[in-house]
XYZ file of C-alpha atoms in Angstrom:
696
model
C -0.217 0.186 -0.367
C 1.842 2.135 -1.835
C 0.916 5.321 -1.385
C -2.928 7.324 -1.631
C -4.998 6.547 -4.606
C -4.866 7.984 -7.055
C -8.659 8.809 -8.174
C -7.970 10.194 -4.122
C -6.230 12.998 -5.758
C -8.212 16.755 -6.502
C -9.536 15.750 -2.797
C -6.342 16.284 -1.176
C -5.151 18.617 -3.582
C -4.342 22.654 -3.167
C -7.807 24.374 -1.329
C -7.298 27.963 -4.462
C -7.955 24.923 -6.704
C -12.027 25.495 -5.439
C -13.767 27.908 -7.399
C -14.037 31.361 -5.152
C -11.037 30.332 -2.963
C -8.125 32.655 -3.118
C -4.661 32.522 -0.848
C -6.574 34.721 1.788
C -9.332 32.864 1.854
C -7.668 29.484 2.212
C -5.204 30.885 5.400
C -8.557 32.148 6.598
C -10.739 28.882 6.503
C -7.447 26.574 8.143
C -8.819 28.389 10.950
C -12.019 25.667 10.494
C -10.019 23.375 10.057
C -10.205 22.651 6.453
C -7.239 22.850 3.988
C -8.271 21.091 1.363
C -11.729 19.714 -1.053
C -11.986 17.220 1.302
C -12.426 18.622 4.938
C -14.411 20.702 2.635
C -17.251 18.483 2.247
C -16.400 17.063 5.456
C -17.816 19.923 6.839
C -21.036 19.648 6.793
C -23.880 22.817 7.760
C -25.673 22.022 11.169
C -28.473 24.199 9.896
C -31.090 25.383 7.415
C -33.219 28.660 6.405
C -35.767 27.921 5.334
C -36.679 30.355 2.301
C -38.956 28.928 0.679
C -41.549 32.093 -1.555
C -45.001 33.024 0.634
C -47.417 35.641 -1.317
C -46.924 37.552 1.589
C -45.048 38.480 5.464
C -48.800 38.296 6.530
C -49.563 34.770 8.535
C -45.543 34.996 8.726
C -44.543 34.049 12.393
C -42.361 37.580 13.508
C -39.800 38.194 13.485
C -38.722 34.703 10.894
C -37.141 34.871 8.232
C -39.320 35.170 4.802
C -38.993 35.204 1.331
C -41.555 37.434 -0.907
C -41.734 38.824 -3.812
C -42.533 42.705 -3.450
C -42.900 46.218 -5.497
C -41.087 49.045 -4.319
C -43.264 51.713 -3.279
C -40.799 54.637 -2.251
C -37.398 55.559 -1.010
C -37.420 58.104 1.950
C -33.055 58.443 3.187
C -32.038 59.046 6.655
C -32.442 62.418 7.983
C -28.960 62.416 9.859
C -25.451 60.955 8.978
C -25.457 57.289 9.191
C -29.098 57.074 10.172
C -32.207 54.600 8.583
C -32.505 54.745 5.163
C -36.141 53.074 4.283
C -37.370 51.365 1.135
C -41.442 50.892 1.164
C -42.376 48.293 -0.660
C -45.732 46.224 -1.213
C -46.544 41.880 -1.724
C -49.819 40.945 -2.720
C -51.457 42.011 0.868
C -49.330 44.034 2.325
C -46.818 46.932 3.142
C -43.813 47.028 4.743
C -40.268 48.354 4.497
C -37.110 47.682 4.130
C -34.108 49.398 5.607
C -30.597 50.521 5.340
C -27.930 51.370 7.397
C -25.044 53.326 6.673
C -26.605 53.194 3.068
C -25.766 55.212 -0.185
C -28.655 55.897 -1.990
C -27.576 56.031 -5.382
C -26.774 52.604 -5.090
C -29.848 51.418 -3.218
C -31.707 53.907 -6.177
C -30.201 51.641 -8.999
C -31.109 47.934 -7.451
C -34.553 48.783 -5.880
C -36.081 51.431 -8.575
C -39.306 52.564 -7.626
C -41.823 50.988 -9.519
C -39.840 47.504 -10.105
C -40.777 44.503 -8.631
C -37.527 41.987 -6.541
C -37.736 39.386 -5.111
C -36.354 39.897 -1.353
C -35.312 37.478 1.483
C -34.406 38.475 5.379
C -35.328 37.928 8.448
C -38.388 40.515 9.390
C -39.353 42.049 12.781
C -42.395 44.460 13.920
C -40.086 47.464 15.000
C -43.050 49.918 16.985
C -45.502 48.402 14.617
C -44.416 48.698 11.608
C -42.951 45.282 9.588
C -39.060 45.540 8.937
C -36.830 43.638 7.016
C -33.149 45.338 8.096
C -29.949 44.764 4.961
C -32.548 41.923 3.158
C -30.142 38.598 3.030
C -30.910 38.622 -0.666
C -32.309 41.439 -3.143
C -33.283 40.087 -6.656
C -34.803 40.605 -10.263
C -37.508 37.533 -10.746
C -35.794 36.522 -13.389
C -32.408 36.081 -11.020
C -34.903 34.604 -8.208
C -33.758 30.513 -8.410
C -30.110 32.460 -6.503
C -32.162 32.215 -3.813
C -32.093 28.017 -3.122
C -35.292 26.490 -1.273
C -33.342 25.723 1.590
C -30.307 27.125 2.754
C -27.608 25.583 4.143
C -25.543 27.563 7.371
C -22.640 26.654 7.747
C -19.676 27.294 10.217
C -18.138 30.601 9.904
C -14.702 32.422 11.109
C -13.352 35.675 10.320
C -12.848 36.320 6.190
C -14.888 33.944 5.382
C -18.233 34.189 4.287
C -21.789 31.839 3.789
C -21.566 32.401 -0.117
C -18.001 31.450 0.087
C -18.614 28.251 1.754
C -21.638 27.538 -0.434
C -19.146 28.200 -3.586
C -16.482 26.269 -1.819
C -18.816 23.335 -1.647
C -20.462 23.478 -4.614
C -17.036 23.617 -6.479
C -15.478 20.253 -3.957
C -18.831 18.616 -5.080
C -17.889 18.419 -8.365
C -14.660 17.039 -7.681
C -16.113 13.888 -6.209
C -14.509 10.839 -7.610
C -16.939 7.641 -7.823
C -16.088 5.160 -4.857
C -16.385 2.064 -4.535
C -18.706 0.346 -1.499
C -16.952 -0.375 1.783
C -19.757 -0.636 3.820
C -21.863 -4.085 3.514
C -24.040 -4.430 1.950
C -26.533 -6.071 3.678
C -26.482 -2.942 5.993
C -26.639 -0.713 4.093
C -29.578 -2.743 2.356
C -31.358 -2.236 5.978
C -30.092 1.100 6.673
C -31.367 2.022 3.728
C -28.301 4.427 3.421
C -27.584 6.037 -0.379
C -23.715 5.780 -2.025
C -20.799 7.785 -0.590
C -21.002 10.337 -3.359
C -24.731 11.276 -3.020
C -25.412 11.479 0.910
C -22.033 13.987 0.561
C -24.239 16.054 -1.845
C -27.051 15.540 -0.184
C -25.793 16.457 3.357
C -24.802 20.013 1.831
C -28.326 20.353 0.066
C -30.461 20.670 3.021
C -34.367 20.411 2.478
C -35.535 21.029 5.226
C -34.701 20.816 8.920
C -35.737 17.221 8.598
C -32.258 17.229 6.457
C -30.229 18.327 9.042
C -30.875 15.340 12.331
C -28.280 12.082 12.659
C -30.684 9.546 11.941
C -31.788 11.145 8.111
C -29.922 8.432 5.986
C -27.319 10.329 4.880
C -26.138 12.207 7.498
C -25.755 8.860 9.089
C -23.947 7.166 6.213
C -21.269 9.414 7.104
C -21.303 9.092 9.988
C -21.296 5.519 9.906
C -17.841 5.521 7.633
C -16.163 8.147 10.604
C -16.859 5.411 12.773
C -15.826 2.601 10.213
C -13.079 4.179 8.679
C -11.768 4.191 13.483
C -13.330 1.076 13.560
C -11.019 -0.363 11.104
C -7.988 0.705 12.299
C -8.470 -0.452 15.669
C -9.645 -3.852 14.272
C -6.217 -3.831 12.358
C -4.423 -3.121 15.735
C -6.782 -5.650 17.009
C -5.831 -8.790 14.005
C -1.776 -7.729 14.205
C -1.739 -8.490 17.979
C -3.963 -11.544 17.320
C -1.376 -12.590 14.662
C 1.764 -12.437 16.150
C 1.979 -16.107 17.466
C 0.361 -16.279 20.673
C 0.955 -18.923 22.827
C -1.905 -22.025 24.514
C -1.944 -21.682 28.511
C -3.850 -24.529 29.824
C -5.627 -23.824 33.839
C -5.459 -26.208 35.414
C -7.404 -25.057 38.594
C -5.072 -26.211 41.036
C -3.794 -23.749 42.562
C -6.166 -21.135 41.720
C -8.394 -23.657 43.310
C -6.524 -22.678 46.619
C -6.858 -18.819 47.078
C -10.487 -20.086 46.376
C -10.503 -21.984 48.947
C -9.423 -19.394 51.552
C -11.048 -16.702 50.573
C -13.219 -15.910 53.832
C -16.210 -14.934 51.029
C -17.520 -16.371 47.471
C -16.413 -13.978 44.488
C -19.405 -12.454 42.707
C -20.897 -14.281 39.507
C -18.820 -11.351 37.133
C -16.051 -11.880 39.664
C -16.613 -15.913 37.959
C -17.208 -14.975 34.241
C -14.576 -12.481 33.305
C -12.057 -15.805 35.518
C -13.644 -17.305 32.675
C -13.933 -15.513 29.614
C -9.822 -14.813 30.587
C -9.411 -18.382 30.951
C -10.096 -19.526 27.963
C -8.542 -16.321 25.673
C -5.255 -17.434 27.746
C -5.654 -21.126 26.797
C -6.109 -20.028 22.423
C -3.364 -20.470 20.257
C -3.792 -16.031 19.281
C -2.641 -13.546 21.795
C -5.296 -12.498 24.774
C -5.968 -8.583 24.666
C -8.653 -7.884 27.492
C -9.862 -4.734 28.906
C -11.267 -5.776 32.781
C -13.321 -2.864 33.370
C -14.495 -2.266 36.460
C -15.727 -0.116 39.574
C -13.971 1.004 42.714
C -14.583 -1.731 45.244
C -15.708 -4.730 42.383
C -12.567 -6.792 42.703
C -10.263 -6.241 40.412
C -7.205 -7.926 42.029
C -8.694 -11.686 42.643
C -9.655 -11.286 38.958
C -6.469 -9.954 37.687
C -4.736 -13.067 40.065
C -6.134 -15.897 39.137
C -5.873 -15.277 35.669
C -1.509 -14.812 37.280
C -1.840 -17.810 38.287
C -3.522 -19.527 34.711
C -0.064 -18.453 33.182
C 1.963 -19.833 36.621
C 0.043 -23.446 36.056
C 0.466 -23.893 32.470
C 4.484 -23.042 33.841
C 5.297 -20.021 33.222
C 5.448 -16.839 34.500
C 3.083 -13.000 34.666
C 3.883 -9.674 35.248
C 1.149 -7.097 37.177
C 1.798 -3.554 36.192
C 1.107 -0.701 37.645
C 1.822 3.363 36.238
C 3.148 4.433 40.082
C 5.651 2.814 43.169
C 2.884 3.278 45.133
C 0.434 1.845 43.619
C 2.554 -1.045 42.733
C 3.448 -1.635 46.436
C 0.048 -1.636 47.025
C -0.896 -4.422 44.673
C 2.227 -6.237 46.385
C -0.110 -5.900 49.655
C -2.995 -7.312 47.824
C -1.821 -10.456 46.254
C 1.118 -11.570 48.447
C -1.676 -13.727 51.217
C -3.406 -15.202 47.968
C 0.352 -16.111 46.439
C 0.681 -17.259 50.017
C -1.738 -19.773 49.579
C -0.991 -20.620 46.350
C 2.636 -21.453 47.435
C 3.890 -18.594 44.414
C 6.632 -16.349 44.710
C 5.628 -13.127 44.073
C 8.591 -9.475 43.697
C 8.630 -6.930 43.190
C 10.516 -4.201 41.032
C 10.439 -0.506 40.662
C 13.137 1.966 39.974
C 14.394 1.809 43.431
C 15.578 -1.859 43.411
C 19.583 -1.237 42.550
C 23.152 -2.933 42.092
C 23.710 -6.049 44.232
C 19.883 -6.523 45.251
C 18.767 -5.817 41.063
C 20.905 -8.020 40.184
C 20.118 -11.326 42.547
C 16.270 -10.426 41.741
C 16.995 -10.004 37.695
C 18.986 -13.556 38.555
C 15.796 -14.836 39.794
C 13.079 -13.380 36.939
C 15.270 -15.039 33.889
C 16.455 -18.793 35.524
C 11.808 -18.893 36.805
C 12.156 -19.104 40.035
C 9.743 -16.053 40.365
C 6.873 -16.573 39.303
C 4.686 -13.232 39.948
C 6.967 -10.778 38.974
C 5.423 -6.953 40.132
C 5.941 -3.803 38.856
C 5.898 0.116 37.221
C 7.982 0.425 33.925
C 10.676 -0.897 35.163
C 9.797 -4.074 34.090
C 10.614 -3.021 30.508
C 13.618 -1.978 30.784
C 16.197 -4.478 28.254
C 17.872 -6.095 31.029
C 14.833 -7.719 32.488
C 14.512 -11.221 31.001
C 11.498 -13.251 31.853
C 12.185 -16.967 31.327
C 8.380 -17.881 30.393
C 6.426 -14.499 30.267
C 3.141 -15.379 29.504
C 0.514 -13.062 30.645
C 0.859 -8.922 31.164
C -1.822 -7.632 33.842
C -1.371 -3.493 33.211
C -3.194 -1.393 35.918
C -3.840 1.452 33.719
C -5.232 5.450 34.056
C -5.895 6.334 30.416
C -1.829 5.814 30.101
C -1.948 2.918 28.018
C -3.093 4.455 24.598
C -3.207 1.723 21.378
C 0.675 1.846 20.320
C 2.017 0.994 24.149
C -0.438 -2.284 24.378
C 1.499 -2.789 20.636
C 4.491 -2.178 22.229
C 4.337 -4.132 25.279
C 3.894 -7.266 22.586
C 7.232 -7.197 21.050
C 7.845 -7.820 24.675
C 7.541 -11.629 25.188
C 7.142 -13.694 22.529
C 3.872 -14.212 23.235
C 2.635 -12.811 25.672
C -1.797 -12.443 26.565
C -2.423 -8.955 27.788
C -4.464 -7.966 29.868
C -5.532 -3.835 31.212
C -8.114 -2.926 33.741
C -9.316 0.119 34.279
C -10.753 1.353 37.929
C -12.682 4.193 34.964
C -16.352 3.419 34.238
C -16.659 4.586 30.299
C -19.631 4.525 29.210
C -19.968 2.150 26.595
C -19.993 4.528 23.312
C -16.480 5.985 24.616
C -15.067 2.315 25.604
C -15.349 1.043 21.768
C -13.234 4.176 20.722
C -10.389 3.793 22.901
C -10.406 -0.119 23.228
C -12.401 -1.198 20.616
C -9.301 -2.497 19.914
C -9.958 -5.015 22.682
C -12.290 -7.797 24.291
C -14.316 -6.190 27.363
C -15.433 -8.143 30.628
C -17.466 -6.161 32.952
C -17.185 -6.068 36.328
C -21.079 -4.838 38.020
C -21.274 -6.664 41.133
C -19.737 -5.130 44.417
C -17.876 -8.164 46.604
C -19.856 -8.721 49.588
C -18.409 -7.094 52.137
C -18.265 -3.929 51.235
C -19.515 -0.529 53.221
C -22.159 1.903 51.621
C -20.644 5.416 51.295
C -23.552 7.648 52.395
C -22.867 11.492 50.499
C -23.938 14.252 52.664
C -23.961 17.723 50.927
C -22.735 20.771 53.001
C -22.419 24.523 52.153
C -19.200 25.851 52.947
C -20.939 28.052 55.479
C -20.984 25.223 57.291
C -17.059 24.884 57.551
C -16.986 24.993 61.197
C -19.273 21.836 61.455
C -17.169 20.092 59.376
C -14.100 20.469 61.301
C -15.964 20.079 64.789
C -16.922 16.002 63.817
C -13.951 15.670 62.515
C -12.374 16.135 65.156
C -15.215 13.496 67.600
C -13.970 11.542 64.030
C -10.532 11.385 64.807
C -11.085 10.693 68.419
C -12.192 8.051 68.571
C -9.750 6.803 65.755
C -10.674 7.396 62.291
C -8.747 8.783 59.704
C -9.851 11.355 56.533
C -9.195 12.786 53.333
C -9.327 16.750 52.812
C -9.215 17.524 49.173
C -9.232 21.044 48.207
C -9.798 22.044 45.001
C -7.865 22.888 42.063
C -9.124 26.467 41.476
C -7.058 27.618 39.082
C -4.589 25.931 36.441
C -2.114 27.289 38.027
C -0.010 24.873 40.507
C 0.986 27.243 42.792
C -2.278 29.142 43.944
C -3.843 25.711 44.451
C -0.507 25.436 46.121
C -1.818 28.195 48.550
C -5.202 27.234 48.904
C -3.712 23.674 50.597
C -1.265 24.961 51.700
C -4.575 27.550 54.663
C -6.134 24.697 54.586
C -3.139 22.393 56.214
C -2.664 24.924 59.334
C -6.113 25.310 60.063
C -6.829 22.070 60.088
C -3.090 21.637 61.957
C -4.320 24.443 64.983
C -7.840 22.767 65.147
C -6.951 19.506 65.131
C -3.891 19.794 67.062
C -0.187 18.666 65.839
C 1.250 15.027 64.284
C -2.255 14.743 63.528
C -2.411 16.160 59.835
C -0.078 15.555 57.340
C -0.727 17.550 53.162
C 0.458 16.203 50.081
C 0.511 18.263 46.760
C 1.508 17.922 43.074
C 4.569 20.064 43.635
C 6.113 18.205 46.349
C 9.283 15.883 45.470
C 8.622 12.150 44.769
C 10.081 11.104 48.050
C 8.454 13.457 50.071
C 5.236 12.067 49.266
C 5.579 8.881 49.402
C 6.667 10.007 53.287
C 3.548 12.050 54.101
C 1.141 8.970 52.386
C 3.086 6.336 54.318
C 2.543 8.274 57.858
C -0.801 8.486 56.723
C -1.590 4.240 55.442
C 0.437 3.119 58.695
C -2.169 5.636 60.937
C 0.388 7.853 62.601
C -1.316 10.869 60.060
C -5.314 10.945 61.336
C -6.512 13.399 58.140
C -4.155 13.373 55.193
C -4.658 16.749 53.171
C -4.643 16.526 49.490
C -4.886 18.802 46.095
C -6.183 15.659 43.628
C -2.793 13.565 43.463
C -3.581 11.143 46.260
C -3.023 8.085 44.401
C -5.662 6.765 42.405
C -6.029 3.687 44.356
C -4.247 4.227 47.500
C -5.926 1.805 49.662
C -6.373 3.024 53.413
C -8.627 1.163 54.544
C -9.354 2.376 58.668
C -9.818 5.833 56.230
C -14.024 6.129 56.269
C -14.328 9.725 55.556
C -13.532 12.109 52.542
C -14.321 15.942 52.543
C -13.788 17.520 49.049
C -13.864 21.109 49.078
C -15.482 23.471 46.592
C -16.814 19.279 45.092
C -18.754 21.653 42.770
C -14.565 22.306 40.462
C -15.197 18.763 40.230
C -16.017 16.896 36.891
C -17.772 13.938 37.857
C -15.219 10.143 37.443
C -13.402 12.525 39.740
C -15.541 13.016 42.518
C -16.772 10.074 41.852
C -13.328 8.362 41.756
C -12.313 10.797 45.140
C -14.747 8.665 46.851
C -13.828 5.446 46.464
C -11.266 6.762 48.656
C -13.058 5.210 51.516
C -15.448 3.033 52.111
C -12.301 0.500 51.647
C -12.342 -0.955 55.291
C -15.895 -2.834 57.521
C -16.561 0.635 58.704
C -19.425 2.593 57.228
C -18.160 5.664 55.524
C -19.128 8.941 54.694
C -18.373 11.627 51.532
C -18.704 15.253 52.439
C -19.466 17.249 49.478
C -18.631 21.132 50.265
C -19.854 23.648 47.691
C -20.179 27.719 47.442
C -23.502 28.741 47.079
C -25.905 29.570 44.885
C -25.154 26.664 42.775
C -24.729 26.415 38.816
C -27.621 24.469 37.346
C -24.885 22.314 35.976
C -23.146 22.045 39.792
C -26.620 21.588 41.392
C -27.216 18.200 38.984
C -23.461 17.191 39.090
C -23.857 17.276 43.242
C -27.191 15.574 43.307
C -26.512 12.756 41.519
C -23.173 11.993 43.412
C -25.559 11.492 46.444
C -27.994 9.534 44.380
C -25.570 6.708 43.341
C -22.833 4.459 43.855
C -22.830 3.484 40.265
C -19.735 4.022 38.276
C -21.545 3.288 34.834
C -24.160 4.668 35.438
C -22.381 8.436 36.813
C -20.116 8.141 33.579
C -23.179 8.097 31.619
C -24.377 11.310 33.278
C -21.220 12.642 33.245
C -21.177 12.000 29.457
C -24.185 13.125 28.350
C -23.345 16.997 30.358
C -20.538 17.420 29.283
C -19.647 15.091 26.092
C -16.616 13.185 25.108
C -13.821 15.574 23.950
C -13.816 17.017 27.566
C -14.755 13.564 29.745
C -11.369 12.271 29.288
C -9.093 15.550 28.266
C -9.059 14.156 24.454
C -5.623 14.966 23.320
C -3.877 12.376 25.653
C -6.861 9.825 25.418
C -6.683 8.383 22.083
C -10.284 8.701 21.073
C -10.244 9.961 18.402
C -12.921 13.695 16.846
C -14.568 13.186 14.588
C -16.299 15.830 11.564
C -19.401 14.059 11.524
C -20.338 11.778 14.053
C -21.750 12.117 17.624
C -20.078 9.359 20.117
C -22.367 10.767 22.889
C -26.462 10.283 20.647
C -24.926 7.519 18.098
C -23.376 4.743 20.004
C -25.770 2.100 18.683
C -23.560 3.137 15.366
C -20.520 2.382 16.685
C -21.576 -1.214 17.830
C -22.402 -2.412 14.528
C -19.712 -0.326 13.238
C -17.072 -2.422 15.899
C -18.344 -5.862 14.594
C -18.705 -4.897 11.238
C -15.324 -4.080 10.668
C -14.133 -6.650 12.751
C -15.701 -9.112 9.856
C -14.515 -7.523 7.043
C -11.220 -8.386 8.503
C -11.632 -12.068 9.614
C -12.846 -12.745 5.857
C -10.361 -10.779 4.323
C -7.535 -10.561 6.267
C -5.282 -8.582 3.806
C -7.880 -6.198 2.478
C -7.573 -7.603 -1.068
C -11.399 -8.273 -2.279
C -12.884 -5.474 -4.060
C -14.971 -5.062 -0.562
C -11.195 -5.105 0.770
C -10.120 -2.388 -1.389
C -13.114 -0.103 -0.694
C -12.259 -0.092 2.509
C -8.684 1.605 1.647
C -9.976 4.316 -0.165
C -11.790 5.085 2.687
C -9.021 4.651 5.198
C -7.032 7.576 3.254
C -10.291 9.400 2.790
C -9.987 9.400 6.135
C -7.152 9.860 7.294
C -5.834 6.862 9.258
C -2.433 6.848 8.933
C -1.686 4.388 11.618
C -3.851 2.689 10.111
C -1.955 2.345 6.772
C 0.829 1.912 8.927
C -0.594 -1.643 9.891
C -1.756 -2.850 6.538
C 1.755 -2.385 4.793
C 2.639 -4.205 7.701
C 1.064 -7.238 7.792
């Protein structure tokens, strides 16, 4: 797949090839993300103006746009400089005024000679009981009437790009459209009653009413599907690339797993059993596993991950469990250690701290296969880390691991199965967009014995009561987090807010009771503050949002979040999940500054009403939209021009299964439909996919 197919050349040519687009206009269009004719085609109108002709302005809803044939009655120039120049006109039933400011009388006399008929179109309003059309959008003679379309498309514009420019450019780009072969499955296309690609683009630029703007309009829906399909094809290529690399067959004997299950004080949930068996089945296949384990805070992911690691060990191999930070790696070690002891499995940790002799000894044991499960940070990726027989990598991720890194990982072990864990419940549409190359297991039940968390909303006017309550809790031996808001982008400002809160609480609760962690601290100090809190040496930890995702302090039962209305829902949910990890009932206090905005109110109410991370994520998506939800830049979620991730999740799911099916039927994309799909990938600028095909 050497280069862009020739049939697409005209769409990737210079913008100035389009009618009415000179170098200056081209420069202005770039600010709309339009750099070539292809971009013009995909910049669809977002609204439509009804310019169908009427006999009279009478009976129209004011204010609104009307198009009507008029006879020019009289001109009355303005008496003051810059005042209004008025032209009285008569339609079939009534008279009204055309109004112009800063007008040149001679120009208007020529445009609108008295006694002549004209077609005018513009917004009509009542002003002091008189109907007026200020600066009509169109004034043409009757023989030019065809130049006013019955429905006029409305495009996004920017400085130097007028509506006329966009309409001309679009018409000119439409003339360049090649006839492309169909890449959509014929059955799918017929069932959805979708037009061909070129017809869909043409129809979207020539709306025939408000209905043609809706996402369910067949032409628009088809173009949205094309975007989803190209994206899912890219992910499916990444997935098949991953699977094509030989897999290892790792079969669970169940012996070690049985020992662990027998020693557990509770029975795993059905969701845990289901996920564990999906993973075992994947590992027993000769193709590589690439699975996402998605579960809310406290849904028991660690147990499922450890069961998977035991499959690798039972099959005679090794497993690795990777966390984004050292503190989380140590916590995983604490979590799996008691389980490993039951199974008689050797677990070790490797982080950046291991130096010299100690590191050397660990590496030798690892290469010999004496260490069965290694827990660590990205340090386990260094070149000198060699496994005896690595079969499974479990990655605990917080949006830090994109498709690219997943492909990198594949190169480490000859045929490593991969399991990615995430504690962020992601709405289905986003998980399809972000993890569409993976198979997904979901933990949607909480294990028994988890205490519910009570969430309370408190106005910050009652700060003193909150501090008083904290004093009583500390006296009873309880621990609490106090999260200060990210008030402003600069960490320095947040720092002063956190420092002041820390000083205030220390004065109220006593020296040595309160600790602090924030983004500006050196890592070692941060670790020390966290460790002191974990050990119970401090009772209250004041923190900016850096408290490590996932740090486990079972004795912490109170979470105070200041200015909670500033936080996103997902963030509030993650923070709340820091408490309620032990056997005692826990409380989360959301402190807000009144009056709350409507969104602030809605966010905090959702938090009070539900503990279900998936419901919270869905609400968050509705309220904020996909881009903000995950900071699109680092999330690997694409920006779509036409498709709407939130509203069209079902369409994305169809695109995923279709893309996977096409690749399983035609792995090299050489069939006629496969060839058409290659053209689609070029058209949609899916460079990553194009590279994968050329490698494959």
